[in-house]
PDB file of C-alpha atoms in Angstrom:
ATOM      1  CA  MET O   1      26.032   8.065   9.521  1.00 34.00           C
ATOM      2  CA  ALA O   2      23.135   5.781   8.585  1.00 40.00           C
ATOM      3  CA  GLN O   3      22.354   5.484   4.890  1.00 50.00           C
ATOM      4  CA  PRO O   4      19.183   4.352   3.080  1.00 48.00           C
ATOM      5  CA  GLY O   5      20.607   0.876   2.485  1.00 49.00           C
ATOM      6  CA  ASP O   6      21.618   0.201   6.098  1.00 53.00           C
ATOM      7  CA  VAL O   7      20.419  -3.002   7.732  1.00 45.00           C
ATOM      8  CA  LEU O   8      17.163  -3.267   9.632  1.00 44.00           C
ATOM      9  CA  ASP O   9      18.465  -6.137  11.731  1.00 46.00           C
ATOM     10  CA  ALA O  10      21.562  -8.282  12.067  1.00 40.00           C
ATOM     11  CA  SER O  11      20.883 -10.309   8.929  1.00 51.00           C
ATOM     12  CA  ASN O  12      18.806  -7.902   6.803  1.00 64.00           C
ATOM     13  CA  ALA O  13      17.263 -11.024   5.264  1.00 90.00           C
ATOM     14  CA  TRP O  14      14.019 -10.339   3.465  1.00 97.00           C
ATOM     15  CA  PRO O  15      11.393 -12.674   4.944  1.00 98.00           C
ATOM     16  CA  GLU O  16      10.067 -15.633   3.023  1.00 97.00           C
ATOM     17  CA  LEU O  17       6.408 -15.189   2.052  1.00 98.00           C
ATOM     18  CA  ASP O  18       4.261 -18.166   1.115  1.00 97.00           C
ATOM     19  CA  TYR O  19       0.952 -17.117  -0.433  1.00 97.00           C
ATOM     20  CA  ALA O  20      -0.640 -20.536   0.033  1.00 97.00           C
ATOM     21  CA  ALA O  21       0.275 -20.595   3.740  1.00 97.00           C
ATOM     22  CA  GLY O  22      -0.621 -16.955   4.324  1.00 98.00           C
ATOM     23  CA  ARG O  23      -3.690 -16.562   2.110  1.00 97.00           C
ATOM     24  CA  GLU O  24      -6.329 -16.854   4.833  1.00 98.00           C
ATOM     25  CA  THR O  25      -4.430 -14.457   7.090  1.00 98.00           C
ATOM     26  CA  TYR O  26      -4.042 -11.979   4.210  1.00 98.00           C
ATOM     27  CA  GLU O  27      -7.775 -12.213   3.526  1.00 97.00           C
ATOM     28  CA  THR O  28      -8.535 -11.437   7.171  1.00 98.00           C
ATOM     29  CA  LEU O  29      -6.081  -8.535   7.230  1.00 98.00           C
ATOM     30  CA  HIS O  30      -7.479  -7.239   3.951  1.00 98.00           C
ATOM     31  CA  LEU O  31     -10.924  -7.008   5.517  1.00 98.00           C
ATOM     32  CA  LEU O  32      -9.630  -5.553   8.794  1.00 98.00           C
ATOM     33  CA  THR O  33      -7.649  -2.877   6.956  1.00 98.00           C
ATOM     34  CA  GLN O  34     -10.792  -2.074   4.987  1.00 98.00           C
ATOM     35  CA  ILE O  35     -12.706  -1.551   8.230  1.00 98.00           C
ATOM     36  CA  VAL O  36      -9.979   0.687   9.646  1.00 98.00           C
ATOM     37  CA  GLY O  37      -9.527   2.488   6.336  1.00 98.00           C
ATOM     38  CA  LYS O  38     -13.241   3.179   6.084  1.00 98.00           C
ATOM     39  CA  ILE O  39     -13.122   4.640   9.588  1.00 98.00           C
ATOM     40  CA  ARG O  40     -10.462   7.069   8.386  1.00 98.00           C
ATOM     41  CA  LEU O  41     -12.502   7.735   5.230  1.00 98.00           C
ATOM     42  CA  SER O  42     -15.552   8.641   7.315  1.00 97.00           C
ATOM     43  CA  ARG O  43     -13.685  11.442   9.147  1.00 97.00           C
ATOM     44  CA  THR O  44     -11.169  12.835   6.631  1.00 97.00           C
ATOM     45  CA  PRO O  45     -11.685  15.474   3.905  1.00 96.00           C
ATOM     46  CA  TRP O  46     -11.090  14.182   0.400  1.00 96.00           C
ATOM     47  CA  LEU O  47      -7.532  14.481  -0.858  1.00 97.00           C
ATOM     48  CA  ASN O  48      -6.593  14.019  -4.497  1.00 96.00           C
ATOM     49  CA  HIS O  49      -6.334  10.411  -5.711  1.00 97.00           C
ATOM     50  CA  SER O  50      -7.844   9.072  -2.452  1.00 96.00           C
ATOM     51  CA  TRP O  51      -4.638   9.767  -0.539  1.00 97.00           C
ATOM     52  CA  HIS O  52      -6.743  10.688   2.500  1.00 97.00           C
ATOM     53  CA  VAL O  53      -7.795   7.073   3.161  1.00 97.00           C
ATOM     54  CA  THR O  54      -4.500   5.198   3.073  1.00 98.00           C
ATOM     55  CA  LEU O  55      -2.525   3.494   5.822  1.00 98.00           C
ATOM     56  CA  TYR O  56       1.218   3.842   6.413  1.00 98.00           C
ATOM     57  CA  VAL O  57       3.963   1.426   7.413  1.00 98.00           C
ATOM     58  CA  CYS O  58       5.184   2.132  10.953  1.00 98.00           C
ATOM     59  CA  ALA O  59       7.654   0.681  13.446  1.00 97.00           C
ATOM     60  CA  ARG O  60       5.168  -1.935  14.693  1.00 97.00           C
ATOM     61  CA  GLY O  61       2.848  -2.463  11.739  1.00 98.00           C
ATOM     62  CA  LEU O  62       0.423  -0.180   9.905  1.00 98.00           C
ATOM     63  CA  THR O  63      -1.121   3.072  11.089  1.00 98.00           C
ATOM     64  CA  THR O  64      -3.861   5.435   9.998  1.00 98.00           C
ATOM     65  CA  SER O  65      -1.924   8.520  11.202  1.00 98.00           C
ATOM     66  CA  PRO O  66      -4.051  10.994  13.252  1.00 98.00           C
ATOM     67  CA  ILE O  67      -7.756  11.109  12.322  1.00 98.00           C
ATOM     68  CA  PRO O  68      -9.702  14.251  13.264  1.00 97.00           C
ATOM     69  CA  TYR O  69     -12.660  13.836  15.622  1.00 97.00           C
ATOM     70  CA  GLY O  70     -14.315  16.786  17.335  1.00 95.00           C
ATOM     71  CA  GLU O  71     -11.616  19.043  18.747  1.00 96.00           C
ATOM     72  CA  GLY O  72      -9.097  16.211  18.956  1.00 97.00           C
ATOM     73  CA  THR O  73      -7.777  13.233  17.026  1.00 98.00           C
ATOM     74  CA  PHE O  74      -7.489   9.475  17.297  1.00 98.00           C
ATOM     75  CA  GLU O  75      -5.186   6.986  15.615  1.00 98.00           C
ATOM     76  CA  ILE O  76      -5.529   3.267  14.888  1.00 98.00           C
ATOM     77  CA  CYS O  77      -2.478   1.035  14.613  1.00 98.00           C
ATOM     78  CA  PHE O  78      -2.029  -2.603  13.607  1.00 98.00           C
ATOM     79  CA  ASP O  79       0.707  -3.910  15.908  1.00 98.00           C
ATOM     80  CA  PHE O  80       2.234  -6.983  14.246  1.00 98.00           C
ATOM     81  CA  ILE O  81       4.762  -7.476  17.053  1.00 98.00           C
ATOM     82  CA  ALA O  82       2.340  -7.838  19.982  1.00 98.00           C
ATOM     83  CA  HIS O  83      -0.547  -8.674  17.582  1.00 98.00           C
ATOM     84  CA  ARG O  84      -2.984  -6.065  18.754  1.00 98.00           C
ATOM     85  CA  LEU O  85      -5.167  -3.428  17.148  1.00 98.00           C
ATOM     86  CA  ILE O  86      -4.569  -0.248  19.128  1.00 98.00           C
ATOM     87  CA  VAL O  87      -6.606   2.954  19.290  1.00 98.00           C
ATOM     88  CA  GLU O  88      -5.106   6.046  20.921  1.00 98.00           C
ATOM     89  CA  THR O  89      -6.690   9.475  21.341  1.00 98.00           C
ATOM     90  CA  SER O  90      -5.164  12.918  21.691  1.00 98.00           C
ATOM     91  CA  ASP O  91      -6.690  13.260  25.184  1.00 97.00           C
ATOM     92  CA  GLY O  92      -4.562  10.363  26.423  1.00 98.00           C
ATOM     93  CA  GLN O  93      -6.970   7.434  26.204  1.00 98.00           C
ATOM     94  CA  ARG O  94      -5.823   4.075  24.884  1.00 98.00           C
ATOM     95  CA  TRP O  95      -7.704   0.899  23.975  1.00 98.00           C
ATOM     96  CA  HIS O  96      -6.645  -2.292  22.253  1.00 98.00           C
ATOM     97  CA  MET O  97      -7.987  -5.643  21.172  1.00 98.00           C
ATOM     98  CA  PRO O  98      -6.022  -8.788  20.269  1.00 98.00           C
ATOM     99  CA  LEU O  99      -5.411  -9.689  16.653  1.00 98.00           C
ATOM    100  CA  ARG O 100      -6.411 -13.340  16.629  1.00 97.00           C
ATOM    101  CA  SER O 101      -8.539 -15.827  14.760  1.00 98.00           C
ATOM    102  CA  SER O 102     -12.174 -14.782  15.109  1.00 98.00           C
ATOM    103  CA  THR O 103     -14.949 -13.923  12.684  1.00 98.00           C
ATOM    104  CA  ILE O 104     -14.811 -10.572  10.922  1.00 98.00           C
ATOM    105  CA  ALA O 105     -18.271  -9.900  12.352  1.00 98.00           C
ATOM    106  CA  ASP O 106     -16.980 -10.311  15.922  1.00 98.00           C
ATOM    107  CA  LEU O 107     -13.794  -8.326  15.272  1.00 98.00           C
ATOM    108  CA  TYR O 108     -15.811  -5.521  13.694  1.00 98.00           C
ATOM    109  CA  ALA O 109     -18.262  -5.400  16.606  1.00 98.00           C
ATOM    110  CA  THR O 110     -15.418  -5.368  19.147  1.00 98.00           C
ATOM    111  CA  LEU O 111     -13.603  -2.519  17.388  1.00 98.00           C
ATOM    112  CA  MET O 112     -16.689  -0.346  17.009  1.00 98.00           C
ATOM    113  CA  ALA O 113     -17.597  -0.915  20.673  1.00 98.00           C
ATOM    114  CA  GLY O 114     -14.040  -0.036  21.682  1.00 98.00           C
ATOM    115  CA  LEU O 115     -14.183   3.211  19.710  1.00 98.00           C
ATOM    116  CA  ALA O 116     -17.519   4.083  21.280  1.00 98.00           C
ATOM    117  CA  GLY O 117     -16.002   3.499  24.717  1.00 98.00           C
ATOM    118  CA  LEU O 118     -13.417   6.145  23.871  1.00 98.00           C
ATOM    119  CA  GLY O 119     -16.159   8.562  22.852  1.00 97.00           C
ATOM    120  CA  VAL O 120     -15.603   8.018  19.111  1.00 98.00           C
ATOM    121  CA  ARG O 121     -18.980   7.236  17.618  1.00 97.00           C
ATOM    122  CA  LEU O 122     -19.263   6.886  13.855  1.00 96.00           C
ATOM    123  CA  ALA O 123     -20.770   4.783  11.097  1.00 96.00           C
ATOM    124  CA  ILE O 124     -19.120   3.363   7.994  1.00 98.00           C
ATOM    125  CA  ASN O 125     -20.221   1.685   4.783  1.00 97.00           C
ATOM    126  CA  GLU O 126     -19.925  -1.973   5.782  1.00 98.00           C
ATOM    127  CA  THR O 127     -19.578  -3.377   2.269  1.00 97.00           C
ATOM    128  CA  PRO O 128     -15.965  -4.206   1.304  1.00 97.00           C
ATOM    129  CA  ASN O 129     -14.576  -2.568  -1.835  1.00 95.00           C
ATOM    130  CA  GLU O 130     -12.714  -4.124  -4.766  1.00 94.00           C
ATOM    131  CA  LEU O 131     -13.516  -7.672  -3.639  1.00 93.00           C
ATOM    132  CA  PRO O 132     -15.702 -10.288  -5.352  1.00 90.00           C
ATOM    133  CA  ASP O 133     -18.859 -11.376  -3.546  1.00 92.00           C
ATOM    134  CA  PRO O 134     -18.499  -8.894  -0.671  1.00 95.00           C
ATOM    135  CA  ILE O 135     -20.103  -9.656   2.689  1.00 97.00           C
ATOM    136  CA  ARG O 136     -21.060  -6.885   5.095  1.00 98.00           C
ATOM    137  CA  PHE O 137     -18.564  -6.720   7.949  1.00 98.00           C
ATOM    138  CA  SER O 138     -21.217  -7.223  10.614  1.00 98.00           C
ATOM    139  CA  GLU O 139     -22.446 -10.349   8.818  1.00 98.00           C
ATOM    140  CA  ASP O 140     -19.138 -11.931   7.781  1.00 98.00           C
ATOM    141  CA  ARG O 141     -18.666 -15.194   9.657  1.00 98.00           C
ATOM    142  CA  LEU O 142     -16.757 -16.788   6.792  1.00 97.00           C
ATOM    143  CA  HIS O 143     -13.427 -14.963   7.176  1.00 97.00           C
ATOM    144  CA  GLY O 144     -11.317 -14.481  10.280  1.00 97.00           C
ATOM    145  CA  HIS O 145      -8.250 -16.743  10.282  1.00 98.00           C
ATOM    146  CA  TYR O 146      -5.170 -15.051  11.750  1.00 98.00           C
ATOM    147  CA  ASP O 147      -1.696 -16.615  11.894  1.00 98.00           C
ATOM    148  CA  PRO O 148       0.663 -14.332  13.886  1.00 98.00           C
ATOM    149  CA  ASP O 149       3.749 -15.623  12.075  1.00 98.00           C
ATOM    150  CA  GLN O 150       2.292 -14.939   8.626  1.00 98.00           C
ATOM    151  CA  ALA O 151       1.158 -11.467   9.687  1.00 98.00           C
ATOM    152  CA  HIS O 152       4.589 -10.683  11.133  1.00 98.00           C
ATOM    153  CA  ARG O 153       6.371 -11.871   7.981  1.00 98.00           C
ATOM    154  CA  PHE O 154       4.099  -9.713   5.825  1.00 98.00           C
ATOM    155  CA  TRP O 155       4.887  -6.646   7.934  1.00 98.00           C
ATOM    156  CA  GLU O 156       8.629  -7.399   7.869  1.00 98.00           C
ATOM    157  CA  ALA O 157       8.444  -7.441   4.059  1.00 98.00           C
ATOM    158  CA  LEU O 158       6.535  -4.153   4.068  1.00 98.00           C
ATOM    159  CA  LEU O 159       9.250  -2.560   6.232  1.00 98.00           C
ATOM    160  CA  ARG O 160      11.935  -3.369   3.688  1.00 98.00           C
ATOM    161  CA  ILE O 161       9.833  -2.456   0.673  1.00 98.00           C
ATOM    162  CA  ASP O 162       8.754   0.831   2.269  1.00 98.00           C
ATOM    163  CA  ARG O 163      12.421   1.772   2.722  1.00 98.00           C
ATOM    164  CA  VAL O 164      13.265   1.117  -0.943  1.00 98.00           C
ATOM    165  CA  PHE O 165      10.121   2.822  -2.262  1.00 98.00           C
ATOM    166  CA  LYS O 166      10.952   5.915  -0.204  1.00 98.00           C
ATOM    167  CA  LEU O 167      14.488   6.032  -1.594  1.00 98.00           C
ATOM    168  CA  PHE O 168      13.101   5.709  -5.130  1.00 98.00           C
ATOM    169  CA  ARG O 169      10.687   8.551  -4.405  1.00 98.00           C
ATOM    170  CA  THR O 170      13.551  10.961  -3.635  1.00 98.00           C
ATOM    171  CA  GLY O 171      14.682  10.910  -7.274  1.00 97.00           C
ATOM    172  CA  PHE O 172      11.603  12.763  -8.504  1.00 98.00           C
ATOM    173  CA  LEU O 173      10.894  16.508  -8.340  1.00 97.00           C
ATOM    174  CA  GLY O 174       7.406  16.392  -9.799  1.00 97.00           C
ATOM    175  CA  LYS O 175       4.206  15.461  -8.037  1.00 98.00           C
ATOM    176  CA  CYS O 176       4.605  12.117  -6.307  1.00 98.00           C
ATOM    177  CA  SER O 177       2.416  10.262  -3.834  1.00 98.00           C
ATOM    178  CA  PRO O 178       3.570   9.281  -0.372  1.00 98.00           C
ATOM    179  CA  VAL O 179       4.516   5.636   0.021  1.00 98.00           C
ATOM    180  CA  HIS O 180       1.209   4.369   1.351  1.00 98.00           C
ATOM    181  CA  PHE O 181      -0.916   1.269   1.787  1.00 98.00           C
ATOM    182  CA  PHE O 182      -4.210   1.050  -0.091  1.00 98.00           C
ATOM    183  CA  TRP O 183      -6.672  -1.136   1.776  1.00 98.00           C
ATOM    184  CA  GLY O 184      -9.024  -1.521  -1.200  1.00 96.00           C
ATOM    185  CA  SER O 185      -6.460  -3.454  -3.228  1.00 95.00           C
ATOM    186  CA  PHE O 186      -4.292  -4.431  -0.220  1.00 97.00           C
ATOM    187  CA  ASP O 187      -1.047  -3.097  -1.666  1.00 98.00           C
ATOM    188  CA  LEU O 188       1.801  -0.763  -0.795  1.00 98.00           C
ATOM    189  CA  ALA O 189       2.269   1.779  -3.575  1.00 98.00           C
ATOM    190  CA  VAL O 190       4.103   4.883  -4.783  1.00 98.00           C
ATOM    191  CA  THR O 191       2.972   6.913  -7.799  1.00 98.00           C
ATOM    192  CA  ARG O 192       4.717   9.494  -9.982  1.00 98.00           C
ATOM    193  CA  PHE O 193       2.817  12.045 -12.088  1.00 98.00           C
ATOM    194  CA  SER O 194       3.819  13.647 -15.387  1.00 98.00           C
ATOM    195  CA  GLY O 195       1.779  16.789 -14.625  1.00 97.00           C
ATOM    196  CA  ARG O 196      -0.587  16.249 -17.554  1.00 98.00           C
ATOM    197  CA  ARG O 197      -4.271  15.377 -17.478  1.00 98.00           C
ATOM    198  CA  ALA O 198      -5.199  11.819 -18.441  1.00 97.00           C
ATOM    199  CA  PRO O 199      -8.134  10.617 -20.551  1.00 96.00           C
ATOM    200  CA  LEU O 200     -11.285   9.992 -18.542  1.00 96.00           C
ATOM    201  CA  HIS O 201     -10.965   6.547 -16.953  1.00 96.00           C
ATOM    202  CA  PRO O 202     -13.670   4.115 -18.097  1.00 95.00           C
ATOM    203  CA  GLY O 203     -14.309   2.912 -14.526  1.00 93.00           C
ATOM    204  CA  GLY O 204     -15.610  -0.581 -13.991  1.00 91.00           C
ATOM    205  CA  VAL O 205     -13.483  -1.522 -10.961  1.00 89.00           C
ATOM    206  CA  PRO O 206     -15.539  -4.082  -8.994  1.00 85.00           C
ATOM    207  CA  TYR O 207     -17.381  -2.596  -6.023  1.00 89.00           C
ATOM    208  CA  LEU O 208     -15.737   0.818  -6.374  1.00 93.00           C
ATOM    209  CA  PRO O 209     -17.712   3.844  -7.600  1.00 94.00           C
ATOM    210  CA  ASP O 210     -16.644   5.076 -11.034  1.00 96.00           C
ATOM    211  CA  SER O 211     -16.394   8.599  -9.600  1.00 96.00           C
ATOM    212  CA  VAL O 212     -13.660   7.421  -7.221  1.00 96.00           C
ATOM    213  CA  VAL O 213     -11.737   5.642  -9.980  1.00 96.00           C
ATOM    214  CA  ARG O 214     -11.948   8.631 -12.337  1.00 97.00           C
ATOM    215  CA  GLU O 215     -10.709  11.027  -9.681  1.00 97.00           C
ATOM    216  CA  ALA O 216      -7.844   8.649  -8.823  1.00 96.00           C
ATOM    217  CA  TYR O 217      -6.738   8.493 -12.464  1.00 97.00           C
ATOM    218  CA  SER O 218      -7.435  12.087 -13.450  1.00 97.00           C
ATOM    219  CA  HIS O 219      -3.766  12.657 -14.300  1.00 98.00           C
ATOM    220  CA  GLU O 220      -1.091  10.701 -16.150  1.00 98.00           C
ATOM    221  CA  VAL O 221       0.804   8.330 -13.840  1.00 98.00           C
ATOM    222  CA  SER O 222       3.518   5.759 -13.478  1.00 98.00           C
ATOM    223  CA  SER O 223       2.684   3.682 -10.425  1.00 98.00           C
ATOM    224  CA  ALA O 224       4.502   0.834  -8.697  1.00 98.00           C
ATOM    225  CA  GLY O 225       3.636  -1.308  -5.728  1.00 98.00           C
ATOM    226  CA  PHE O 226       3.627  -4.633  -3.934  1.00 98.00           C
ATOM    227  CA  TRP O 227       0.960  -7.055  -2.851  1.00 96.00           C
ATOM    228  CA  PRO O 228       1.256 -10.491  -1.194  1.00 97.00           C
ATOM    229  CA  GLY O 229      -0.704 -12.387  -3.848  1.00 96.00           C
ATOM    230  CA  GLY O 230      -4.247 -12.747  -5.075  1.00 89.00           C
ATOM    231  CA  GLY O 231      -6.086 -10.782  -7.724  1.00 80.00           C
ATOM    232  CA  GLY O 232      -4.802 -12.950 -10.555  1.00 83.00           C
ATOM    233  CA  ILE O 233      -1.467 -14.240  -9.213  1.00 92.00           C
ATOM    234  CA  ASP O 234      -0.803 -16.839  -6.549  1.00 94.00           C
ATOM    235  CA  TYR O 235       2.517 -15.491  -5.270  1.00 98.00           C
ATOM    236  CA  PRO O 236       3.723 -12.208  -3.726  1.00 98.00           C
ATOM    237  CA  ALA O 237       4.901  -9.737  -6.357  1.00 98.00           C
ATOM    238  CA  PHE O 238       5.842  -6.215  -7.272  1.00 98.00           C
ATOM    239  CA  TYR O 239       3.922  -4.488 -10.050  1.00 98.00           C
ATOM    240  CA  SER O 240       4.216  -1.369 -12.162  1.00 98.00           C
ATOM    241  CA  TYR O 241       1.803   0.178 -14.643  1.00 98.00           C
ATOM    242  CA  ALA O 242       1.190   3.425 -16.511  1.00 98.00           C
ATOM    243  CA  TYR O 243      -2.098   5.187 -17.089  1.00 98.00           C
ATOM    244  CA  PRO O 244      -2.583   5.711 -19.901  1.00 98.00           C
ATOM    245  CA  ALA O 245      -0.113   3.111 -21.134  1.00 97.00           C
ATOM    246  CA  PRO O 246       1.982   4.654 -23.944  1.00 97.00           C
ATOM    247  CA  PRO O 247       2.692   2.879 -27.257  1.00 96.00           C
ATOM    248  CA  GLY O 248       5.237   0.093 -26.909  1.00 96.00           C
ATOM    249  CA  PHE O 249       4.942   0.031 -23.111  1.00 97.00           C
ATOM    250  CA  SER O 250       4.447  -3.720 -22.845  1.00 96.00           C
ATOM    251  CA  SER O 251       7.600  -4.542 -24.839  1.00 96.00           C
ATOM    252  CA  ALA O 252      10.016  -2.417 -22.805  1.00 96.00           C
ATOM    253  CA  VAL O 253      13.313  -3.943 -21.698  1.00 95.00           C
ATOM    254  CA  LEU O 254      13.175  -4.464 -17.936  1.00 97.00           C
ATOM    255  CA  ARG O 255      15.522  -5.171 -15.078  1.00 97.00           C
ATOM    256  CA  PRO O 256      15.974  -7.579 -13.360  1.00 97.00           C
ATOM    257  CA  GLN O 257      15.643 -10.104 -16.168  1.00 93.00           C
ATOM    258  CA  ARG O 258      12.842 -12.081 -14.505  1.00 96.00           C
ATOM    259  CA  ALA O 259      10.497  -9.084 -14.613  1.00 98.00           C
ATOM    260  CA  PHE O 260       7.814  -9.434 -17.293  1.00 98.00           C
ATOM    261  CA  PHE O 261       4.655  -7.867 -18.684  1.00 97.00           C
ATOM    262  CA  SER O 262       1.453  -9.676 -17.712  1.00 96.00           C
ATOM    263  CA  THR O 263      -1.069  -9.555 -20.533  1.00 95.00           C
ATOM    264  CA  ASP O 264      -3.801 -10.609 -18.089  1.00 94.00           C
ATOM    265  CA  LEU O 265      -3.105  -7.820 -15.591  1.00 94.00           C
ATOM    266  CA  GLN O 266      -1.776  -5.323 -18.166  1.00 95.00           C
ATOM    267  CA  GLU O 267       1.151  -4.374 -15.961  1.00 97.00           C
ATOM    268  CA  PHE O 268       4.748  -5.315 -15.285  1.00 98.00           C
ATOM    269  CA  ILE O 269       5.330  -7.995 -12.642  1.00 98.00           C
ATOM    270  CA  LEU O 270       8.404  -9.011 -10.660  1.00 98.00           C
ATOM    271  CA  PRO O 271       7.980 -11.954  -8.258  1.00 98.00           C
ATOM    272  CA  TYR O 272       8.903 -11.046  -4.687  1.00 98.00           C
ATOM    273  CA  ASP O 273      11.209 -14.062  -4.457  1.00 98.00           C
ATOM    274  CA  CYS O 274      13.363 -12.624  -7.268  1.00 98.00           C
ATOM    275  CA  VAL O 275      14.103  -9.693  -4.988  1.00 98.00           C
ATOM    276  CA  ARG O 276      14.284 -11.654  -1.742  1.00 98.00           C
ATOM    277  CA  THR O 277      16.880 -14.083  -3.086  1.00 97.00           C
ATOM    278  CA  ALA O 278      18.940 -11.518  -5.025  1.00 97.00           C
ATOM    279  CA  PRO O 279      22.498 -10.818  -3.790  1.00 96.00           C
ATOM    280  CA  ALA O 280      21.437  -7.193  -3.233  1.00 97.00           C
ATOM    281  CA  PRO O 281      17.633  -7.116  -2.778  1.00 97.00           C
ATOM    282  CA  ASP O 282      17.342  -3.320  -2.469  1.00 98.00           C
ATOM    283  CA  GLU O 283      19.254  -2.824  -5.713  1.00 98.00           C
ATOM    284  CA  ALA O 284      17.187  -5.442  -7.536  1.00 98.00           C
ATOM    285  CA  LEU O 285      13.964  -3.706  -6.526  1.00 98.00           C
ATOM    286  CA  LEU O 286      15.335  -0.283  -7.469  1.00 98.00           C
ATOM    287  CA  GLN O 287      16.196  -1.660 -10.911  1.00 98.00           C
ATOM    288  CA  PHE O 288      12.611  -2.791 -11.390  1.00 98.00           C
ATOM    289  CA  LEU O 289      11.199   0.528 -10.205  1.00 98.00           C
ATOM    290  CA  GLN O 290      13.525   2.561 -12.426  1.00 98.00           C
ATOM    291  CA  SER O 291      13.238   0.458 -15.580  1.00 98.00           C
ATOM    292  CA  THR O 292       9.439   0.334 -15.452  1.00 98.00           C
ATOM    293  CA  TYR O 293       9.258   4.076 -14.785  1.00 98.00           C
ATOM    294  CA  ASP O 294      11.615   4.617 -17.741  1.00 98.00           C
ATOM    295  CA  ALA O 295       9.215   2.641 -19.928  1.00 98.00           C
ATOM    296  CA  ALA O 296       6.372   4.957 -18.982  1.00 98.00           C
ATOM    297  CA  ALA O 297       8.311   8.220 -19.075  1.00 98.00           C
ATOM    298  CA  VAL O 298      10.101   7.552 -22.371  1.00 97.00           C
ATOM    299  CA  GLY O 299       7.049   6.111 -24.090  1.00 97.00           C
ATOM    300  CA  ALA O 300       4.813   9.052 -23.105  1.00 98.00           C
ATOM    301  CA  ALA O 301       7.532  11.715 -23.530  1.00 98.00           C
ATOM    302  CA  TRP O 302       7.462  13.038 -19.975  1.00 98.00           C
ATOM    303  CA  ASP O 303       9.471  16.212 -19.328  1.00 98.00           C
ATOM    304  CA  ARG O 304      12.165  14.231 -17.560  1.00 97.00           C
ATOM    305  CA  ALA O 305      14.684  17.085 -17.321  1.00 95.00           C
ATOM    306  CA  SER O 306      12.213  19.053 -15.186  1.00 95.00           C
ATOM    307  CA  LEU O 307      10.764  16.137 -13.235  1.00 98.00           C
ATOM    308  CA  GLU O 308      13.794  14.093 -12.164  1.00 97.00           C
ATOM    309  CA  CYS O 309      16.824  14.479  -9.910  1.00 96.00           C
ATOM    310  CA  GLY O 310      19.437  12.285  -8.290  1.00 94.00           C
ATOM    311  CA  PRO O 311      18.510  10.097  -5.322  1.00 95.00           C
ATOM    312  CA  GLY O 312      18.387  11.851  -1.974  1.00 96.00           C
ATOM    313  CA  GLU O 313      21.239  11.619   0.513  1.00 95.00           C
ATOM    314  CA  ILE O 314      20.927  11.770   4.284  1.00 95.00           C
ATOM    315  CA  GLY O 315      21.930  15.155   5.694  1.00 96.00           C
ATOM    316  CA  ARG O 316      22.759  16.715   2.303  1.00 94.00           C
ATOM    317  CA  PRO O 317      20.372  19.196   0.640  1.00 95.00           C
ATOM    318  CA  ARG O 318      19.895  18.868  -3.094  1.00 91.00           C
ATOM    319  CA  ALA O 319      22.236  21.318  -4.865  1.00 89.00           C
ATOM    320  CA  ILE O 320      20.436  24.188  -6.583  1.00 88.00           C
ATOM    321  CA  SER O 321      21.992  26.384  -9.245  1.00 83.00           C
ATOM    322  CA  ALA O 322      20.767  29.770 -10.454  1.00 82.00           C
ATOM    323  CA  PRO O 323      17.939  29.520 -13.030  1.00 78.00           C
ATOM    324  CA  LEU O 324      18.884  30.038 -16.674  1.00 68.00           C
TER     325      LEU O 324
END
């Protein structure tokens, strides 16, 4: 029977990611995922912590999951195997456009025209979020480089990370987010909650309304994720932070040894290459996730006996005893 650590392919090698080589492609994908994410945002009722806007790793790339429209639904998928952006509707229609080097303005216009051709007519806020010096999508002729190999490598990394994040998620009984991709910050993330309210967040995230930030951080969290570089670091990395950070959080003992606390970012960092080159990459990443969560949960005195459980096993329900 397959187990969470089983191979994805014959080698199970985690792909090499080079931020310098992939930066322009990541910038293009960041903007394209913002366009697609804003399309989902425009049609989906608000869900706590902005979970209604995220994308999800799928067997060919990233997907919105079904988006309601009229009496039906539509779904948008980034296909990083055939390098296409695909739209499918619940009435059987299908449209796609190639993922290739072109200006964001042209890609945006092509996608919106394709949606309209399927009968999906909508408008979005064209200004990117959480990015310095944002350019409206319809006016952005600066960005648009797309390297298929770099995009494919990024997705291959997400596949492996998604698997480990999902296994980590099974060890928590309390409120926990799905493993999902946030297009604002361009990261794959999973978040655990203590169940307690948090202090009001001060806001101040660039090009993101304070009301959105405060709702996202309304409750105490320990959050971990991955992004391919940018935003203060020039290499792909895993991160973990707590809000609010408890006393002594930054000095916690971490695993693996190369994990560290960034005073600039105010969060724990583990370079992706430390995981990729480890003898057991899944285990190395799980160590980082667990040790950084421990730092948050111990420091803030979470009710760990009520919130935690052993990792899930395929085909075996969690054992339940009679309540005391």
